[in-house]
Coordinates of C-alpha atoms (C1' of nucleotides) in Angstrom, one line a residue:
Chain O
X1 CA 101.0 12.7 -123.5
X2 CA 102.8 9.5 -124.3
X3 CA 101.5 8.0 -121.1
X4 CA 98.0 8.2 -122.6
X5 CA 99.1 6.4 -125.7
X6 CA 100.8 3.8 -123.5
X7 CA 97.5 3.2 -121.7
X8 CA 95.7 2.8 -125.0
X9 CA 98.2 0.2 -126.2
X10 CA 98.1 -1.6 -122.9
X11 CA 94.4 -2.0 -123.0
X12 CA 94.6 -3.2 -126.6
X13 CA 97.0 -5.8 -125.5
X14 CA 94.7 -6.8 -122.7
X15 CA 91.8 -7.4 -125.1
X16 CA 94.0 -9.4 -127.4
X17 CA 95.1 -11.5 -124.5
X18 CA 91.6 -12.0 -123.2
X19 CA 90.5 -13.1 -126.6
X20 CA 93.3 -15.6 -126.8
X21 CA 95.0 -13.9 -129.8
X22 CA 98.2 -13.2 -127.9
X23 CA 99.8 -14.9 -125.0
X24 CA 101.5 -11.9 -123.2
X25 CA 103.2 -14.0 -120.6
X26 CA 104.7 -10.9 -118.9
X27 CA 103.7 -7.4 -119.6
X28 CA 106.2 -5.8 -121.9
X29 CA 107.7 -2.4 -121.7
X30 CA 105.8 -0.1 -124.0
X31 CA 107.9 2.3 -125.9
X32 CA 106.1 5.1 -127.6
X33 CA 108.0 7.2 -130.1
X34 CA 107.4 10.0 -132.6
X35 CA 107.7 8.7 -136.1
X36 CA 110.4 10.5 -138.2
X37 CA 108.0 11.4 -140.9
X38 CA 104.8 13.1 -139.7
X39 CA 102.9 11.4 -142.6
X40 CA 103.3 8.1 -140.8
X41 CA 101.2 9.4 -137.9
X42 CA 101.6 11.1 -134.5
X43 CA 102.9 8.2 -132.5
X44 CA 104.5 4.8 -133.2
X45 CA 105.5 1.8 -131.2
X46 CA 107.8 -1.1 -132.0
X47 CA 105.9 -3.3 -129.6
X48 CA 105.1 -6.0 -132.2
X49 CA 108.8 -6.4 -132.9
X50 CA 109.8 -6.8 -129.3
X51 CA 107.0 -9.3 -128.8
X52 CA 108.0 -11.4 -131.8
X53 CA 110.4 -13.5 -129.8
X54 CA 108.3 -14.3 -126.7
X55 CA 105.2 -14.9 -128.8
X56 CA 107.1 -16.9 -131.4
X57 CA 105.2 -15.1 -134.2
X58 CA 105.9 -12.9 -137.1
X59 CA 106.0 -9.3 -135.9
X60 CA 103.7 -8.2 -138.7
X61 CA 101.1 -10.7 -137.6
X62 CA 101.3 -9.5 -134.0
X63 CA 101.1 -5.9 -135.2
X64 CA 97.9 -6.7 -137.1
X65 CA 96.2 -8.1 -134.0
X66 CA 97.2 -5.1 -131.9
X67 CA 96.0 -2.7 -134.6
X68 CA 92.7 -4.4 -134.6
X69 CA 92.2 -3.7 -130.9
X70 CA 93.6 -0.2 -131.1
X71 CA 91.0 0.9 -133.6
X72 CA 88.4 1.5 -130.9
X73 CA 90.7 3.8 -129.0
X74 CA 88.0 5.7 -127.1
X75 CA 87.3 8.0 -130.1
X76 CA 90.8 9.5 -129.8
X77 CA 92.4 7.4 -132.5
X78 CA 91.8 8.6 -136.0
X79 CA 93.8 6.0 -137.8
X80 CA 96.0 3.1 -136.9
X81 CA 98.2 1.1 -139.3
X82 CA 101.1 -1.1 -139.6
X83 CA 104.3 -0.3 -141.4
X84 CA 107.6 -1.6 -142.3
X85 CA 108.8 -4.6 -140.4
X86 CA 106.0 -4.3 -137.8
X87 CA 105.8 -0.7 -136.6
X88 CA 102.4 0.4 -135.4
X89 CA 101.6 3.9 -136.3
X90 CA 98.8 5.9 -134.6
X91 CA 97.2 9.1 -135.9
X92 CA 95.1 10.9 -133.3
X93 CA 92.0 13.0 -133.8
X94 CA 92.3 16.8 -133.7
X95 CA 90.3 16.9 -130.5
X96 CA 92.9 14.7 -128.8
X97 CA 95.4 17.5 -129.2
X98 CA 93.1 20.4 -128.7
X99 CA 91.8 19.2 -125.4
X100 CA 95.3 18.9 -124.1
X101 CA 96.3 22.3 -125.4
X102 CA 93.6 23.9 -123.3
X103 CA 95.3 22.5 -120.2
X104 CA 98.5 24.2 -121.2
X105 CA 96.8 27.6 -120.8
X106 CA 95.2 26.5 -117.6
X107 CA 98.5 25.4 -116.1
X108 CA 100.4 28.6 -117.1
X109 CA 103.7 28.8 -115.2
X110 CA 103.1 25.3 -114.0
X111 CA 103.0 23.8 -117.4
X112 CA 105.8 21.3 -117.8
X113 CA 105.8 20.1 -114.2
X114 CA 105.2 16.5 -113.4
X115 CA 105.4 14.0 -110.5
X116 CA 108.0 11.6 -111.8
X117 CA 110.3 12.7 -109.0
X118 CA 107.7 11.4 -106.5
X119 CA 108.9 14.1 -104.0
X120 CA 112.2 12.3 -103.4
X121 CA 114.5 14.5 -101.4
X122 CA 117.6 15.3 -103.3
X123 CA 120.5 17.5 -102.4
X124 CA 122.4 19.0 -105.3
X125 CA 125.9 20.3 -104.4
X126 CA 127.6 22.3 -107.0
X127 CA 130.3 24.9 -107.7
X128 CA 131.8 24.5 -104.2
X129 CA 135.0 26.1 -105.5
X130 CA 137.6 26.8 -102.9
X131 CA 137.2 30.4 -101.6
X132 CA 140.7 31.3 -102.5
X133 CA 140.0 33.3 -105.6
X134 CA 137.3 34.5 -108.0
X135 CA 135.3 32.0 -110.0
X136 CA 136.5 31.3 -113.5
X137 CA 134.7 30.2 -116.7
X138 CA 135.0 26.5 -115.7
X139 CA 133.1 27.2 -112.5
X140 CA 130.6 29.1 -114.6
X141 CA 129.7 26.0 -116.6
X142 CA 129.2 24.1 -113.3
X143 CA 127.1 26.9 -111.9
X144 CA 124.8 27.1 -114.9
X145 CA 124.4 23.4 -115.2
X146 CA 123.9 22.8 -111.5
X147 CA 121.4 25.6 -111.2
X148 CA 119.4 24.4 -114.2
X149 CA 119.5 20.8 -113.1
X150 CA 117.9 21.9 -109.8
X151 CA 115.2 23.8 -111.7
X152 CA 114.5 20.8 -113.9
X153 CA 114.5 18.3 -111.1
X154 CA 112.1 20.5 -109.2
X155 CA 109.8 20.8 -112.1
X156 CA 109.8 17.0 -112.5
X157 CA 108.6 16.6 -108.9
X158 CA 111.8 16.1 -106.9
X159 CA 112.2 17.8 -103.6
X160 CA 115.4 19.7 -104.2
X161 CA 117.8 21.6 -102.1
X162 CA 121.0 23.1 -103.4
X163 CA 124.1 23.7 -101.5
X164 CA 127.6 25.2 -101.9
X165 CA 130.2 23.6 -99.8
X166 CA 132.7 26.1 -98.5
X167 CA 136.2 24.7 -97.9
X168 CA 137.0 27.3 -95.2
X169 CA 139.6 25.4 -93.3
X170 CA 142.9 23.8 -94.2
X171 CA 146.1 24.7 -95.8
X172 CA 144.7 26.5 -98.8
X173 CA 143.2 29.1 -96.4
X174 CA 146.5 29.5 -94.7
X175 CA 148.2 30.2 -98.0
X176 CA 145.5 32.7 -98.9
X177 CA 146.0 34.5 -95.6
X178 CA 149.7 34.5 -96.0
X179 CA 149.6 35.7 -99.7
X180 CA 147.5 38.6 -98.5
X181 CA 149.9 39.4 -95.6
X182 CA 152.9 39.3 -98.0
X183 CA 151.2 41.7 -100.4
X184 CA 150.3 43.9 -97.5
X185 CA 154.0 44.0 -96.4
X186 CA 155.0 44.6 -100.0
X187 CA 152.8 47.6 -100.4
X188 CA 154.5 49.0 -97.3
X189 CA 157.8 48.8 -99.1
X190 CA 159.0 45.8 -97.2
X191 CA 161.0 43.6 -99.4
X192 CA 159.5 40.1 -99.3
X193 CA 159.8 37.0 -101.2
X194 CA 156.5 35.9 -102.7
X195 CA 156.6 32.1 -103.1
X196 CA 155.4 30.5 -106.3
X197 CA 152.8 28.3 -104.7
X198 CA 151.0 31.4 -103.2
X199 CA 148.1 33.1 -104.9
X200 CA 149.4 35.3 -107.6
X201 CA 146.2 37.0 -108.7
X202 CA 145.8 40.8 -108.5
X203 CA 142.8 40.4 -106.2
X204 CA 145.2 39.6 -103.4
X205 CA 146.6 43.1 -103.7
X206 CA 143.1 44.5 -103.7
X207 CA 142.4 42.8 -100.4
X208 CA 145.7 44.0 -98.9
X209 CA 144.8 47.5 -100.1
X210 CA 141.5 47.4 -98.3
X211 CA 143.2 46.2 -95.1
X212 CA 145.5 49.2 -95.4
X213 CA 142.6 51.5 -95.8
X214 CA 141.1 50.4 -92.6
X215 CA 144.0 49.4 -90.5
X216 CA 147.0 51.2 -92.0
X217 CA 150.3 49.8 -91.0
X218 CA 149.0 48.3 -87.8
X219 CA 149.9 44.8 -88.7
X220 CA 153.3 45.6 -90.1
X221 CA 155.3 44.9 -87.0
X222 CA 153.2 42.2 -85.5
X223 CA 154.6 38.7 -85.6
X224 CA 153.2 36.4 -88.3
X225 CA 151.4 34.1 -85.8
X226 CA 149.4 37.1 -84.6
X227 CA 148.8 38.8 -88.0
X228 CA 148.0 35.7 -90.0
X229 CA 144.6 34.7 -88.5
X230 CA 143.4 38.2 -89.2
X231 CA 144.6 38.2 -92.8
X232 CA 143.2 34.8 -93.4
X233 CA 139.8 35.7 -92.0
X234 CA 139.6 39.0 -93.9
X235 CA 140.8 37.5 -97.2
X236 CA 138.5 34.5 -97.0
X237 CA 135.5 36.7 -96.3
X238 CA 136.4 39.0 -99.1
X239 CA 136.8 36.2 -101.6
X240 CA 133.6 34.4 -100.6
X241 CA 131.5 37.5 -100.8
X242 CA 132.9 38.1 -104.3
X243 CA 132.0 34.6 -105.2
X244 CA 128.5 35.1 -103.9
X245 CA 128.1 38.2 -105.8
X246 CA 129.4 36.8 -109.1
X247 CA 127.0 33.9 -108.7
X248 CA 124.0 36.1 -108.0
X249 CA 124.8 38.2 -111.0
X250 CA 124.9 34.9 -112.9
X251 CA 121.4 34.2 -111.6
X252 CA 122.6 31.4 -109.4
X253 CA 121.4 31.2 -105.8
X254 CA 121.8 28.4 -103.3
X255 CA 119.5 27.2 -100.6
X256 CA 122.5 26.9 -98.3
X257 CA 126.2 27.6 -97.9
X258 CA 127.7 24.9 -95.9
X259 CA 130.8 25.6 -94.0
X260 CA 133.4 22.9 -93.7
X261 CA 134.6 24.4 -90.5
X262 CA 131.4 23.7 -88.7
X263 CA 132.0 20.0 -89.3
X264 CA 135.1 20.3 -87.1
X265 CA 133.5 22.6 -84.6
X266 CA 130.7 20.2 -83.8
X267 CA 132.9 17.1 -83.9
X268 CA 131.1 15.6 -86.9
X269 CA 134.4 14.7 -88.5
X270 CA 135.7 13.2 -85.3
X271 CA 132.5 11.2 -84.8
X272 CA 132.4 9.9 -88.3
X273 CA 135.9 8.7 -88.0
X274 CA 135.3 7.1 -84.7
X275 CA 132.2 5.3 -86.1
X276 CA 134.2 4.1 -89.2
X277 CA 137.0 3.0 -87.0
X278 CA 134.6 1.0 -84.9
X279 CA 133.3 -0.7 -88.0
X280 CA 136.9 -1.6 -89.0
X281 CA 137.0 0.6 -92.1
X282 CA 139.6 2.9 -90.7
X283 CA 143.2 1.9 -89.8
X284 CA 146.6 3.4 -89.0
X285 CA 149.6 2.9 -91.3
X286 CA 152.9 4.8 -91.8
X287 CA 151.8 7.3 -89.3
X288 CA 148.7 8.3 -91.2
X289 CA 145.1 7.3 -90.9
X290 CA 143.5 5.5 -93.8
X291 CA 140.0 4.6 -95.0
X292 CA 139.7 1.1 -96.3
X293 CA 137.9 2.3 -99.5
X294 CA 139.4 -0.6 -101.5
X295 CA 136.9 -2.8 -99.7
X296 CA 134.2 -1.0 -101.8
X297 CA 135.6 -1.1 -105.3
X298 CA 137.9 1.9 -105.0
X299 CA 141.4 1.3 -106.5
X300 CA 143.2 1.7 -103.2
X301 CA 142.8 2.9 -99.7
X302 CA 142.8 6.7 -99.1
X303 CA 144.5 8.8 -96.5
X304 CA 142.2 10.8 -94.3
X305 CA 144.6 12.1 -91.7
X306 CA 148.1 12.9 -92.8
X307 CA 151.3 12.1 -91.0
X308 CA 151.5 15.7 -89.8
X309 CA 148.1 15.3 -88.2
X310 CA 146.2 17.4 -90.7
X311 CA 143.0 16.1 -92.1
X312 CA 142.6 15.8 -95.9
X313 CA 139.7 17.4 -97.6
X314 CA 138.4 13.9 -98.3
X315 CA 138.2 13.4 -94.6
X316 CA 135.7 16.1 -94.0
X317 CA 133.9 15.1 -97.2
X318 CA 133.0 11.9 -95.4
X319 CA 131.4 13.8 -92.5
X320 CA 129.7 16.2 -94.9
X321 CA 128.0 13.6 -96.9
X322 CA 127.0 11.8 -93.8
X323 CA 125.5 15.0 -92.6
X324 CA 123.6 15.3 -95.8
X325 CA 122.0 11.9 -95.3
X326 CA 121.3 12.7 -91.7
X327 CA 119.3 15.7 -92.9
X328 CA 117.0 13.3 -94.7
X329 CA 118.2 13.4 -98.3
X330 CA 117.6 10.3 -100.2
X331 CA 119.9 11.2 -103.2
X332 CA 123.1 13.2 -103.2
X333 CA 124.1 14.7 -106.4
X334 CA 127.5 16.4 -106.6
X335 CA 128.7 18.3 -109.7
X336 CA 132.4 17.8 -110.2
X337 CA 134.8 19.2 -112.7
X338 CA 136.1 16.5 -115.0
X339 CA 139.5 16.6 -113.2
X340 CA 137.8 15.3 -110.1
X341 CA 136.4 12.2 -111.6
X342 CA 138.8 10.1 -109.5
X343 CA 136.8 11.1 -106.6
X344 CA 133.7 9.3 -107.6
X345 CA 134.6 5.7 -106.6
X346 CA 135.9 6.9 -103.3
X347 CA 132.7 8.8 -102.5
X348 CA 130.7 5.8 -103.4
X349 CA 132.9 3.8 -101.2
X350 CA 132.2 6.2 -98.4
X351 CA 128.5 5.7 -98.9
X352 CA 128.9 2.0 -98.5
X353 CA 131.2 2.2 -95.5
X354 CA 128.7 4.4 -93.8
X355 CA 126.1 1.7 -94.4
X356 CA 124.2 3.1 -97.4
X357 CA 123.6 2.1 -100.9
X358 CA 126.5 3.3 -103.1
X359 CA 124.1 4.7 -105.6
X360 CA 122.8 7.2 -103.1
X361 CA 125.7 9.3 -104.3
X362 CA 125.7 10.4 -107.9
X363 CA 128.4 12.6 -109.4
X364 CA 127.7 14.6 -112.5
X365 CA 131.0 15.2 -114.2
X366 CA 131.2 18.5 -116.2
X367 CA 134.0 18.5 -118.8
X368 CA 136.3 21.4 -119.3
X369 CA 135.6 24.7 -121.1
X370 CA 138.2 25.9 -123.5
X371 CA 137.8 29.5 -124.1
X372 CA 138.3 30.9 -127.5
X373 CA 138.3 34.3 -129.1
X374 CA 137.6 34.3 -132.7
X375 CA 138.9 30.8 -133.1
X376 CA 142.1 31.5 -131.1
X377 CA 142.5 29.6 -127.9
X378 CA 142.7 31.7 -124.8
X379 CA 145.3 30.3 -122.4
X380 CA 144.3 29.8 -118.8
X381 CA 146.3 28.8 -115.8
X382 CA 145.2 29.3 -112.2
X383 CA 148.7 29.2 -110.8
X384 CA 150.0 32.2 -112.6
X385 CA 146.8 34.0 -112.0
X386 CA 146.1 34.2 -115.7
X387 CA 142.6 33.0 -115.8
X388 CA 139.5 34.4 -117.3
X389 CA 137.0 34.9 -114.6
X390 CA 133.3 34.2 -114.8
X391 CA 132.6 37.9 -114.1
X392 CA 134.7 38.9 -117.1
X393 CA 132.9 36.6 -119.4
X394 CA 129.5 37.7 -118.1
X395 CA 130.5 41.3 -118.5
X396 CA 131.5 40.7 -122.0
X397 CA 128.8 38.5 -123.4
X398 CA 125.9 38.9 -120.9
X399 CA 124.2 36.3 -118.7
X400 CA 121.8 35.0 -121.3
X401 CA 124.4 34.2 -123.9
X402 CA 126.8 32.7 -121.3
X403 CA 124.2 30.5 -119.8
X404 CA 122.9 29.4 -123.2
X405 CA 126.4 28.3 -124.3
X406 CA 127.0 26.4 -121.1
X407 CA 123.6 24.7 -121.2
X408 CA 123.3 23.7 -124.8
X409 CA 126.0 21.1 -124.8
X410 CA 126.0 17.7 -123.1
X411 CA 128.0 17.9 -119.9
X412 CA 130.3 15.1 -120.8
X413 CA 131.7 16.7 -123.9
X414 CA 134.3 19.4 -123.9
X415 CA 133.0 22.8 -124.5
X416 CA 134.4 25.3 -126.9
X417 CA 133.3 28.7 -125.8
X418 CA 134.0 31.4 -128.3
X419 CA 133.7 34.8 -126.7
X420 CA 133.5 36.6 -130.1
X421 CA 130.6 34.4 -131.2
X422 CA 128.7 34.6 -127.9
X423 CA 128.9 38.4 -128.2
X424 CA 127.8 38.7 -131.8
X425 CA 124.2 39.9 -132.4
X426 CA 124.0 38.1 -135.8
X427 CA 122.4 34.9 -137.1
X428 CA 125.8 33.2 -136.4
X429 CA 124.8 33.3 -132.8
X430 CA 122.1 30.8 -131.9
X431 CA 121.3 32.5 -128.5
X432 CA 118.8 34.9 -129.9
X433 CA 116.8 32.5 -132.0
X434 CA 114.7 31.4 -129.1
X435 CA 114.4 34.8 -127.5
X436 CA 113.5 36.3 -130.8
X437 CA 110.6 33.9 -131.1
X438 CA 109.3 35.1 -127.8
X439 CA 109.6 38.7 -128.7
X440 CA 107.9 38.1 -132.0
X441 CA 104.9 36.5 -130.3
X442 CA 104.7 39.4 -127.9
X443 CA 104.6 41.7 -130.8
X444 CA 101.8 39.7 -132.4
X445 CA 99.8 40.2 -129.2
X446 CA 100.6 43.9 -129.3
X447 CA 99.3 44.1 -132.9
X448 CA 96.2 42.3 -131.9
X449 CA 95.7 44.5 -128.9
X450 CA 96.0 47.6 -131.1
X451 CA 93.2 46.3 -133.2
X452 CA 91.1 45.7 -130.2
X453 CA 91.4 41.9 -130.2
X454 CA 91.7 40.2 -126.8
X455 CA 93.3 36.8 -126.0
X456 CA 90.4 34.4 -125.5
X457 CA 89.8 32.8 -122.2
X458 CA 90.3 29.0 -121.9
X459 CA 86.6 28.6 -121.1
X460 CA 85.2 30.0 -124.3
X461 CA 87.8 29.6 -126.9
X462 CA 86.9 27.8 -130.1
X463 CA 89.9 26.1 -131.6
X464 CA 88.2 24.4 -134.5
X465 CA 89.6 27.0 -136.9
X466 CA 93.0 25.5 -136.3
X467 CA 93.4 23.1 -139.2
X468 CA 96.8 23.7 -140.7
X469 CA 99.5 21.0 -140.5
X470 CA 101.9 23.6 -139.1
X471 CA 99.4 24.4 -136.3
X472 CA 99.2 20.8 -135.3
X473 CA 103.0 20.4 -135.5
X474 CA 103.2 23.3 -133.1
X475 CA 100.6 21.8 -130.7
X476 CA 102.4 18.5 -130.7
X477 CA 105.7 20.1 -129.9
X478 CA 104.2 22.2 -127.2
X479 CA 102.6 19.2 -125.6
X480 CA 105.9 17.3 -125.6
X481 CA 107.5 19.8 -123.2
X482 CA 106.5 17.9 -120.0
X483 CA 108.1 14.7 -121.3
X484 CA 111.2 16.5 -122.2
X485 CA 111.5 17.9 -118.7
X486 CA 110.8 14.5 -117.2
X487 CA 113.4 12.8 -119.3
X488 CA 115.9 15.5 -118.8
X489 CA 115.4 15.2 -115.1
X490 CA 115.7 11.4 -115.0
X491 CA 118.8 11.4 -117.2
X492 CA 120.2 14.5 -115.5
X493 CA 120.8 15.9 -118.9
X494 CA 120.4 19.6 -118.9
X495 CA 121.1 20.2 -122.5
X496 CA 117.9 18.6 -123.7
X497 CA 115.9 21.7 -122.8
X498 CA 117.8 24.1 -125.1
X499 CA 117.6 21.6 -128.0
X500 CA 113.9 21.2 -127.4
X501 CA 113.3 24.9 -127.3
X502 CA 115.3 25.4 -130.5
X503 CA 113.2 22.8 -132.3
X504 CA 110.0 24.2 -130.9
X505 CA 110.8 27.7 -132.0
X506 CA 111.9 26.6 -135.4
X507 CA 108.4 25.3 -136.0
X508 CA 107.0 28.6 -134.9
X509 CA 109.2 30.7 -137.1
X510 CA 108.3 28.7 -140.1
X511 CA 104.6 28.9 -139.2
X512 CA 104.9 32.7 -138.7
X513 CA 106.4 33.1 -142.1
X514 CA 103.6 31.1 -143.8
X515 CA 100.5 32.2 -142.0
X516 CA 99.3 35.4 -140.5
X517 CA 97.9 35.4 -137.0
X518 CA 96.0 38.6 -136.9
X519 CA 93.6 38.6 -139.8
X520 CA 90.1 39.8 -140.8
X521 CA 88.7 36.5 -139.8
X522 CA 88.0 36.9 -136.2
X523 CA 87.4 33.4 -135.1
X524 CA 90.6 32.3 -136.8
X525 CA 92.5 35.1 -135.2
X526 CA 91.3 34.2 -131.8
X527 CA 92.2 30.5 -132.2
X528 CA 95.7 31.4 -133.5
X529 CA 96.2 33.8 -130.7
X530 CA 95.3 31.2 -128.2
X531 CA 97.8 28.8 -129.8
X532 CA 100.5 31.4 -129.6
X533 CA 99.5 32.1 -126.0
X534 CA 100.2 28.5 -125.2
X535 CA 103.5 28.6 -127.1
X536 CA 104.6 31.6 -125.3
X537 CA 103.9 29.9 -122.0
X538 CA 106.1 27.0 -123.1
X539 CA 109.0 29.1 -124.2
X540 CA 108.9 31.2 -121.0
X541 CA 108.8 28.1 -118.8
X542 CA 111.6 26.5 -120.8
X543 CA 113.8 29.6 -120.7
X544 CA 113.0 30.0 -117.0
X545 CA 114.4 26.5 -116.4
X546 CA 117.7 27.6 -118.0
X547 CA 117.7 30.9 -116.2
X548 CA 117.5 32.9 -119.5
X549 CA 115.4 35.9 -119.9
X550 CA 112.4 36.0 -122.2
X551 CA 112.4 39.5 -123.7
X552 CA 109.2 41.1 -125.0
X553 CA 111.0 43.3 -127.4
X554 CA 114.3 42.9 -129.3
Chain V
rG1 C1' 150.3 0.6 -117.5
rC2 C1' 145.3 1.3 -115.4
rG3 C1' 140.7 4.4 -115.0
rC4 C1' 137.0 8.2 -116.7
rC5 C1' 135.3 11.4 -120.9
rU6 C1' 135.3 12.3 -126.1
rG7 C1' 135.7 11.0 -131.7
rU8 C1' 129.1 11.9 -136.3
rA9 C1' 128.8 17.3 -142.7
rG10 C1' 134.4 22.2 -143.7
rC11 C1' 133.3 24.2 -138.1
rU12 C1' 130.3 23.8 -133.4
rC13 C1' 127.1 20.0 -131.8
rA14 C1' 122.2 16.8 -131.4
rG15 C1' 120.7 11.8 -132.1
rC16 C1' 115.1 10.7 -126.9
rU17 C1' 119.3 4.5 -123.9
rG18 C1' 118.7 -1.0 -130.4
rG19 C1' 114.5 1.0 -134.9
rA20 C1' 112.0 3.3 -140.5
rU21 C1' 115.7 7.5 -145.6
rA22 C1' 121.7 9.6 -139.7
rG23 C1' 119.7 15.5 -138.0
rA24 C1' 120.3 21.0 -136.5
rG25 C1' 123.1 25.7 -136.3
rC26 C1' 127.2 28.3 -138.6
rA27 C1' 130.1 28.7 -143.0
rA28 C1' 129.0 28.1 -149.0
rC29 C1' 125.4 28.8 -153.0
rG30 C1' 120.3 30.4 -154.9
rG31 C1' 115.6 32.7 -153.6
rA32 C1' 111.6 35.6 -150.1
rC33 C1' 110.5 42.1 -146.7
rU34 C1' 104.4 48.1 -149.7
rU35 C1' 101.3 42.7 -145.4
rC36 C1' 101.8 40.7 -137.1
rU37 C1' 110.0 42.4 -136.2
rA38 C1' 114.4 39.6 -142.3
rA39 C1' 118.0 38.4 -135.1
rU40 C1' 113.3 35.2 -139.7
rC41 C1' 111.8 31.9 -143.7
rC42 C1' 112.2 28.6 -148.3
rG43 C1' 115.6 25.8 -151.3
rU44 C1' 120.6 23.6 -153.0
rA45 C1' 125.0 21.3 -151.7
rG46 C1' 127.7 18.8 -148.0
rG47 C1' 128.5 11.8 -144.4
rU48 C1' 133.3 5.1 -145.3
rC49 C1' 129.0 7.9 -137.9
rG50 C1' 137.7 7.3 -135.8
rC51 C1' 139.3 2.0 -137.7
rA52 C1' 138.5 -3.5 -137.5
rG53 C1' 135.7 -7.5 -135.9
rG54 C1' 131.4 -9.4 -133.1
rU55 C1' 126.1 -9.8 -131.0
rU56 C1' 120.5 -9.9 -134.2
rC57 C1' 115.2 -9.3 -137.9
rG58 C1' 117.9 -4.3 -137.3
rA59 C1' 123.9 -1.0 -134.6
rA60 C1' 126.0 5.9 -134.7
rU61 C1' 123.8 3.5 -130.3
rC62 C1' 125.5 -2.8 -127.1
rC63 C1' 130.5 -6.2 -126.7
rU64 C1' 135.9 -6.9 -127.9
rG65 C1' 140.5 -5.1 -129.9
rC66 C1' 143.1 -1.2 -131.9
rC67 C1' 144.0 4.4 -133.3
rA68 C1' 143.6 9.7 -131.8
rG69 C1' 142.6 13.8 -128.2
rG70 C1' 141.4 15.5 -123.1
rC71 C1' 141.5 14.5 -117.8
rG72 C1' 143.0 11.6 -113.8
rU73 C1' 146.0 7.9 -111.5
rA74 C1' 148.9 12.5 -104.3
rC75 C1' 149.6 12.1 -97.0
rC76 C1' 146.9 19.0 -103.5
rA77 C1' 142.0 20.5 -104.0

RNA sequence: GCGCCUGUAGCUCAGCUGGAUAGAGCAACGGACUUCUAAUCCGUAGGUCGCAGGUUCGAAUCCUGCCAGGCGUACCA
């Protein structure tokens, strides 16, 4: 919608330039805003103020010229005036909004989509938690944000694929296997010492128990070298399947699950290293192999092969990200927990070493979640196995509430997640506010239906009965949806959607309390129903982006 | 020490990349259900935007320096 206004302003500038009233040496950036006070108009621009310097004129004088040429705005501009230090305020005609509202109904599920992404191929990698134990709340935040970011980017016209990178090789896997083996022996009354750095969680005992069910004491007397691969494989599979299920239950699905192991099997890691070594970005020191990441703005060089010959995770990350680019992705977005932020410069260094622009890689850092229960902090520690899992949270508060809490805060601020609050079905809990609006609208349609009124078709609806300020406030808010999605996509800021929906729905609730929709006046009823129809589409589409349900009844 | 994030109403947070009188929700207080769901609405009250400088027509927003909290600073992930 603002693009249209932009065009109007641009053409006004052109005319002013052609008539010699303004110089306009270079075309300025047009910023269209919504004035704080609706009395000021529907749109405003500070253009005259930004032009003051290059034009060497008083901003008010410039504004006056622009206003003059804006007045013939193709019959869409009702009023244009200058205010304050040089703001230009525009008020549009009702038909300007009405004609656009019709398109909302036409677009339906598609409303909100745009082409700002220009079909650029983007790979979003998120969660990617080590498959050594169940996901906890922190992963949940990453999952909700990553999933929603994909939805938003897609809606904004990016070509998105999502991926979970499975670290299925390395020392962590060995420890997982060994933890399971030890528990297995323990259950068979064998006295074992369970090391502190092994996985303490009860799920390890569950896995061992399942192995016993199928294989009994078969592995009890086998040497560790023989038993370990089996336990490692079974445990890894068990954990990964659990993760997949938890995510699915959380409405998070991936386009792909990428196994780290395959990068070793097909020699990708080896080849990447050889290539980098050939370029002189890899060298040997102290018996280890290093990447010269300091050549690309990283603090220091990083080890990729340890003294003992094991590769670091960072090593296969190089091959993995090269692999992503080889698959044709133009932008790589990784979601990291805040504790991984040290990884960002070294990944950007990798991009450069591989010969790409460092900005091809973008990390989205998601800050920590601190879990509370009625204001009291819930302690969490992975090592001791005392963590609150995603599943537990979802079981307790439900998917909708959990996702809403994760998605309504900016990623780079710490999140206080209060389980008691998320669970409450009272006005203290903001989750239901949006859903309630949707249910209310559905109920209005039910009432209308019971009285034999049908929702009008786009082709024959008469919207002239819509005259109330609140109605136009609603229409304007609905029409802003596409821009919100666009901006949210470009800024990669997921939380804008929930704030937008909250504001949108507030306007509705207020309207609902003031005006009746289903009345004796048929043409008015039809027009209002149509407006609500468009509103319902917007709420549904917005909630769909966030992966939150839109209930018809509450 | 260095790096990243954060500091806005009693609490939880927005503030659209420098604009007009800093906004919501919750909590507090006062009102609105014989009328499409009161999980709602209307109103009142609540602020030295961490502190101090700087940049300009204009700063919560940009720059510098402090202060406070979180997270990093591994041949762990």
